[in-house]
Amino acid sequence: MTTQPYRFAILTQLGIRHGVTRREPSLPGHGAVSWNTGHEVALQNRRYWWKQLGLPLESTVFGRQVHGARVTVVLKQDGGRGALDPSTAVPETDALVTAEPGLPVVVQCADCVPILLFAPDVPAVAAVHAGWRGTTQLIVLRAVEVLVRGLGARPHELRAALGPSIGPCCYEVGDEVVEQWLTAVPTDGREAICRRANKYVFDLWKANRLLLLDVGVLPQHIELAGICTRCHASEWFSYRATGPRTGAQAAVIALPLDRAGKR
Ligand SMILES: [Zn+2]
């Protein structure tokens, strides 16, 4: 039996290879792709999932994520960084952008929102890791800026897919998070905050959607998985459900190989 990664309709329709790996109890370490699950286990799981994704692990680019807002554009020569050895990962970055055909980029999450972007007119792709820190630092806006200003993408052509992550059902946050969000967001961000039983709830899905809409992405080009990792912690890795030793799922995207078949 094989388990397929989660896939988004808007990317599948356009022929873009991508997916989000899952928590799968029949695999070692429940299918986690993060090194904290053990080097051999992580490698074995990466090989398993990448085979299902139909993408080459050996040329996939991983970054060392730090809950920051740095976006890194990666090139062919970055292929394979962090894929088999954590020490070679792109340092301190939470978003990877590439216009290189056939070069997969990835982010790892366990409650944070994985966001995959596709700019068909460049073409280019991006993988973005947006927890509360990344979201309040507007990382998805930074990634779109790199695509638009750096690579010439038009916002109304952009596709955005938000993967399984902690939902508004489960994400209580402190006042300081709310304050940071409302201060940073360039539009009215109150829609992403609600108050429940004396606590604030931060809706990371709405927050990132607001940022994408604000920059000109069309509503019909944004797909939200709408799956809460904490509510479904048997199927997804969840930091809040399981604690700091939890593994992580990976969200991966790659442009097709160019017509010459080069990678
Ligand atoms: Zn939930």
XYZ file of C-alpha atoms and ligand atoms in Angstrom:
264
model
C 0.000 0.000 0.000
C 1.223 3.468 -0.808
C -0.012 6.736 0.597
C -0.132 9.682 -1.746
C 0.882 13.153 -0.614
C -1.834 15.812 -0.311
C -2.313 17.698 -3.560
C -4.005 20.962 -4.573
C -6.464 21.119 -7.465
C -5.254 24.524 -8.726
C -1.688 23.237 -9.144
C -2.634 19.787 -10.439
C -4.825 21.383 -13.144
C -1.824 23.313 -14.400
C 0.422 20.269 -14.505
C 2.656 21.372 -11.642
C 4.310 18.565 -9.676
C 3.833 19.261 -6.000
C 2.430 17.853 -2.780
C 2.413 17.854 0.991
C 3.729 14.725 2.731
C 1.619 13.260 5.527
C 1.897 11.520 8.882
C 1.681 7.841 8.000
C 1.851 5.389 10.930
C 2.981 2.495 8.718
C 6.255 4.305 7.938
C 9.196 4.599 10.359
C 8.903 7.755 12.477
C 5.328 7.977 11.147
C 6.633 9.275 7.845
C 8.346 12.392 9.233
C 10.821 14.088 6.892
C 12.547 16.196 9.577
C 16.028 15.323 10.858
C 14.839 15.342 14.487
C 13.212 12.015 13.748
C 16.681 10.483 13.141
C 18.912 10.833 10.083
C 18.267 7.414 8.532
C 14.527 7.542 9.222
C 14.209 11.021 7.712
C 16.161 9.937 4.631
C 14.092 6.799 4.199
C 10.873 8.801 4.481
C 12.101 11.507 2.105
C 12.907 8.811 -0.473
C 9.477 7.271 0.004
C 7.531 10.541 -0.321
C 9.617 11.937 -3.182
C 8.972 8.750 -5.119
C 5.218 9.329 -4.659
C 5.686 12.980 -5.638
C 7.509 11.950 -8.796
C 10.300 14.396 -7.997
C 14.054 13.919 -7.568
C 15.085 14.191 -3.902
C 18.753 14.505 -4.891
C 18.131 17.863 -6.580
C 15.552 19.254 -4.121
C 16.510 22.416 -2.220
C 15.900 22.649 1.551
C 16.471 25.710 3.697
C 17.271 25.940 7.397
C 14.054 27.489 8.677
C 14.234 29.990 11.527
C 10.707 31.521 11.644
C 12.066 34.607 9.917
C 11.052 36.497 6.774
C 14.034 35.920 4.518
C 13.281 34.796 0.974
C 16.057 33.153 -1.037
C 16.127 32.712 -4.800
C 17.782 29.416 -5.628
C 19.478 28.323 -8.840
C 20.379 25.080 -10.498
C 23.685 24.888 -8.623
C 21.758 24.897 -5.321
C 20.080 21.615 -6.293
C 20.275 19.053 -3.487
C 21.167 21.468 -0.708
C 19.916 20.015 2.575
C 18.274 17.053 0.838
C 20.568 14.338 2.149
C 22.670 16.265 4.670
C 21.335 19.026 6.984
C 24.661 20.903 6.979
C 24.315 21.823 3.293
C 20.823 23.423 3.602
C 20.406 27.062 2.525
C 21.096 28.970 5.776
C 18.398 30.939 7.643
C 15.616 31.144 5.158
C 11.880 30.490 5.380
C 11.010 30.856 1.718
C 12.656 29.495 -1.408
C 11.915 30.833 -4.886
C 13.146 29.427 -8.176
C 12.655 29.897 -11.899
C 14.763 26.843 -12.670
C 12.870 24.087 -14.520
C 12.730 20.783 -12.645
C 14.314 22.151 -9.439
C 12.061 21.272 -6.464
C 11.896 23.624 -3.487
C 10.497 22.609 -0.103
C 9.451 23.846 3.327
C 8.816 21.726 6.410
C 5.963 22.402 8.828
C 4.258 21.007 11.919
C 1.352 23.458 12.486
C 2.925 26.359 10.567
C 1.317 27.100 7.202
C 3.099 25.774 4.125
C 2.329 28.025 1.144
C 3.157 26.980 -2.404
C 3.199 29.681 -5.077
C 3.221 29.328 -8.846
C 3.766 32.197 -11.267
C 2.821 30.697 -14.657
C 3.896 33.767 -16.627
C 7.580 33.682 -15.557
C 7.409 30.724 -14.882
C 8.577 30.390 -11.273
C 7.592 28.626 -8.071
C 8.043 29.241 -4.346
C 7.658 27.363 -1.078
C 6.948 29.494 2.004
C 6.925 28.580 5.718
C 4.510 30.836 7.622
C 3.894 30.309 11.312
C 2.781 33.236 13.462
C 6.239 34.759 13.302
C 6.518 34.415 9.534
C 2.951 35.605 9.049
C 3.359 38.702 11.238
C 6.636 39.408 9.409
C 4.615 39.172 6.148
C 6.797 36.470 4.638
C 4.240 35.574 1.975
C 4.252 39.212 0.807
C 8.050 39.166 0.665
C 7.951 36.017 -1.467
C 5.372 37.543 -3.819
C 7.509 40.705 -4.045
C 10.477 38.615 -5.165
C 8.312 36.929 -7.799
C 6.760 40.194 -8.990
C 9.578 42.740 -8.705
C 12.473 40.350 -9.088
C 11.192 37.970 -11.723
C 8.423 39.949 -13.453
C 5.404 37.866 -12.381
C 1.972 39.493 -12.594
C 0.021 39.143 -9.331
C -3.265 38.359 -11.090
C -1.632 35.314 -12.690
C -0.234 33.964 -9.410
C -1.574 30.773 -7.862
C -1.307 30.207 -4.106
C -1.971 27.016 -2.155
C -2.146 26.945 1.651
C -1.530 23.496 3.116
C -2.646 21.646 6.236
C -1.679 23.657 9.325
C -3.098 24.775 12.648
C -6.583 26.189 12.138
C -8.602 28.935 13.807
C -10.281 26.178 15.846
C -7.027 25.608 17.759
C -4.738 28.611 17.552
C -4.950 30.689 20.699
C -2.236 33.313 20.890
C -1.047 36.010 23.286
C -1.763 39.748 23.024
C 1.730 40.395 21.637
C 1.012 38.269 18.557
C -2.205 40.167 17.864
C -0.406 43.474 18.343
C 2.423 42.490 15.980
C -0.032 41.363 13.332
C -2.255 44.441 13.457
C 0.800 46.710 13.357
C 2.491 44.956 10.447
C -0.381 44.110 8.131
C -0.724 46.728 5.354
C -4.512 46.363 5.253
C -7.161 45.867 7.947
C -6.040 42.662 9.637
C -8.815 42.386 12.218
C -10.607 39.789 10.118
C -7.864 37.294 11.008
C -8.310 37.765 14.759
C -11.182 36.697 16.936
C -11.771 36.546 20.648
C -12.917 33.342 22.289
C -13.340 32.749 26.023
C -10.976 35.560 27.007
C -8.303 34.478 24.555
C -7.302 35.704 21.136
C -7.451 33.308 18.218
C -5.173 34.003 15.252
C -6.482 32.657 11.959
C -3.262 32.040 10.020
C -5.258 30.946 6.968
C -7.247 34.185 6.796
C -4.173 36.251 7.615
C -2.120 34.852 4.741
C -5.123 35.006 2.419
C -5.573 38.700 3.298
C -1.923 39.352 2.458
C -2.230 37.563 -0.879
C -5.441 39.408 -1.806
C -3.891 42.711 -0.779
C -1.019 42.206 -3.210
C -3.411 41.453 -6.085
C -3.779 37.674 -6.127
C -7.296 36.745 -7.283
C -9.561 34.929 -4.795
C -10.170 32.109 -7.275
C -6.408 31.578 -7.501
C -6.036 30.877 -3.776
C -6.684 27.338 -2.573
C -6.912 26.555 1.113
C -6.598 22.936 2.258
C -8.626 23.909 5.346
C -7.248 20.981 7.338
C -6.248 21.676 10.940
C -3.117 19.685 11.864
C -3.906 19.832 15.581
C -7.468 18.525 15.151
C -6.120 15.790 12.857
C -2.885 14.995 14.666
C -3.049 11.319 13.723
C -2.737 12.274 10.050
C -0.478 15.340 10.291
C 2.427 16.409 12.454
C 1.354 18.988 14.998
C 3.670 20.829 17.355
C 0.804 21.936 19.559
C -0.679 18.432 19.740
C 2.538 16.463 20.208
C 5.203 18.883 21.487
C 8.673 19.900 20.318
C 9.751 16.355 19.476
C 7.116 16.017 16.793
C 8.236 15.359 13.216
C 7.261 17.489 10.241
C 5.558 17.244 6.895
C 7.087 18.720 3.763
C 5.424 20.870 1.101
C 7.227 20.559 -2.222
C 6.802 22.202 -5.629
C 8.767 22.171 -8.876
C 8.433 23.669 -12.329
C 8.208 21.114 -15.118
C 11.435 20.297 -16.899
C 11.947 22.500 -19.931
C 11.200 21.131 -23.368
C 14.750 20.019 -23.933
C 14.272 17.677 -20.967
C 17.109 19.220 -18.984
C 16.942 19.369 -15.242
Zn -8.131 22.545 15.044
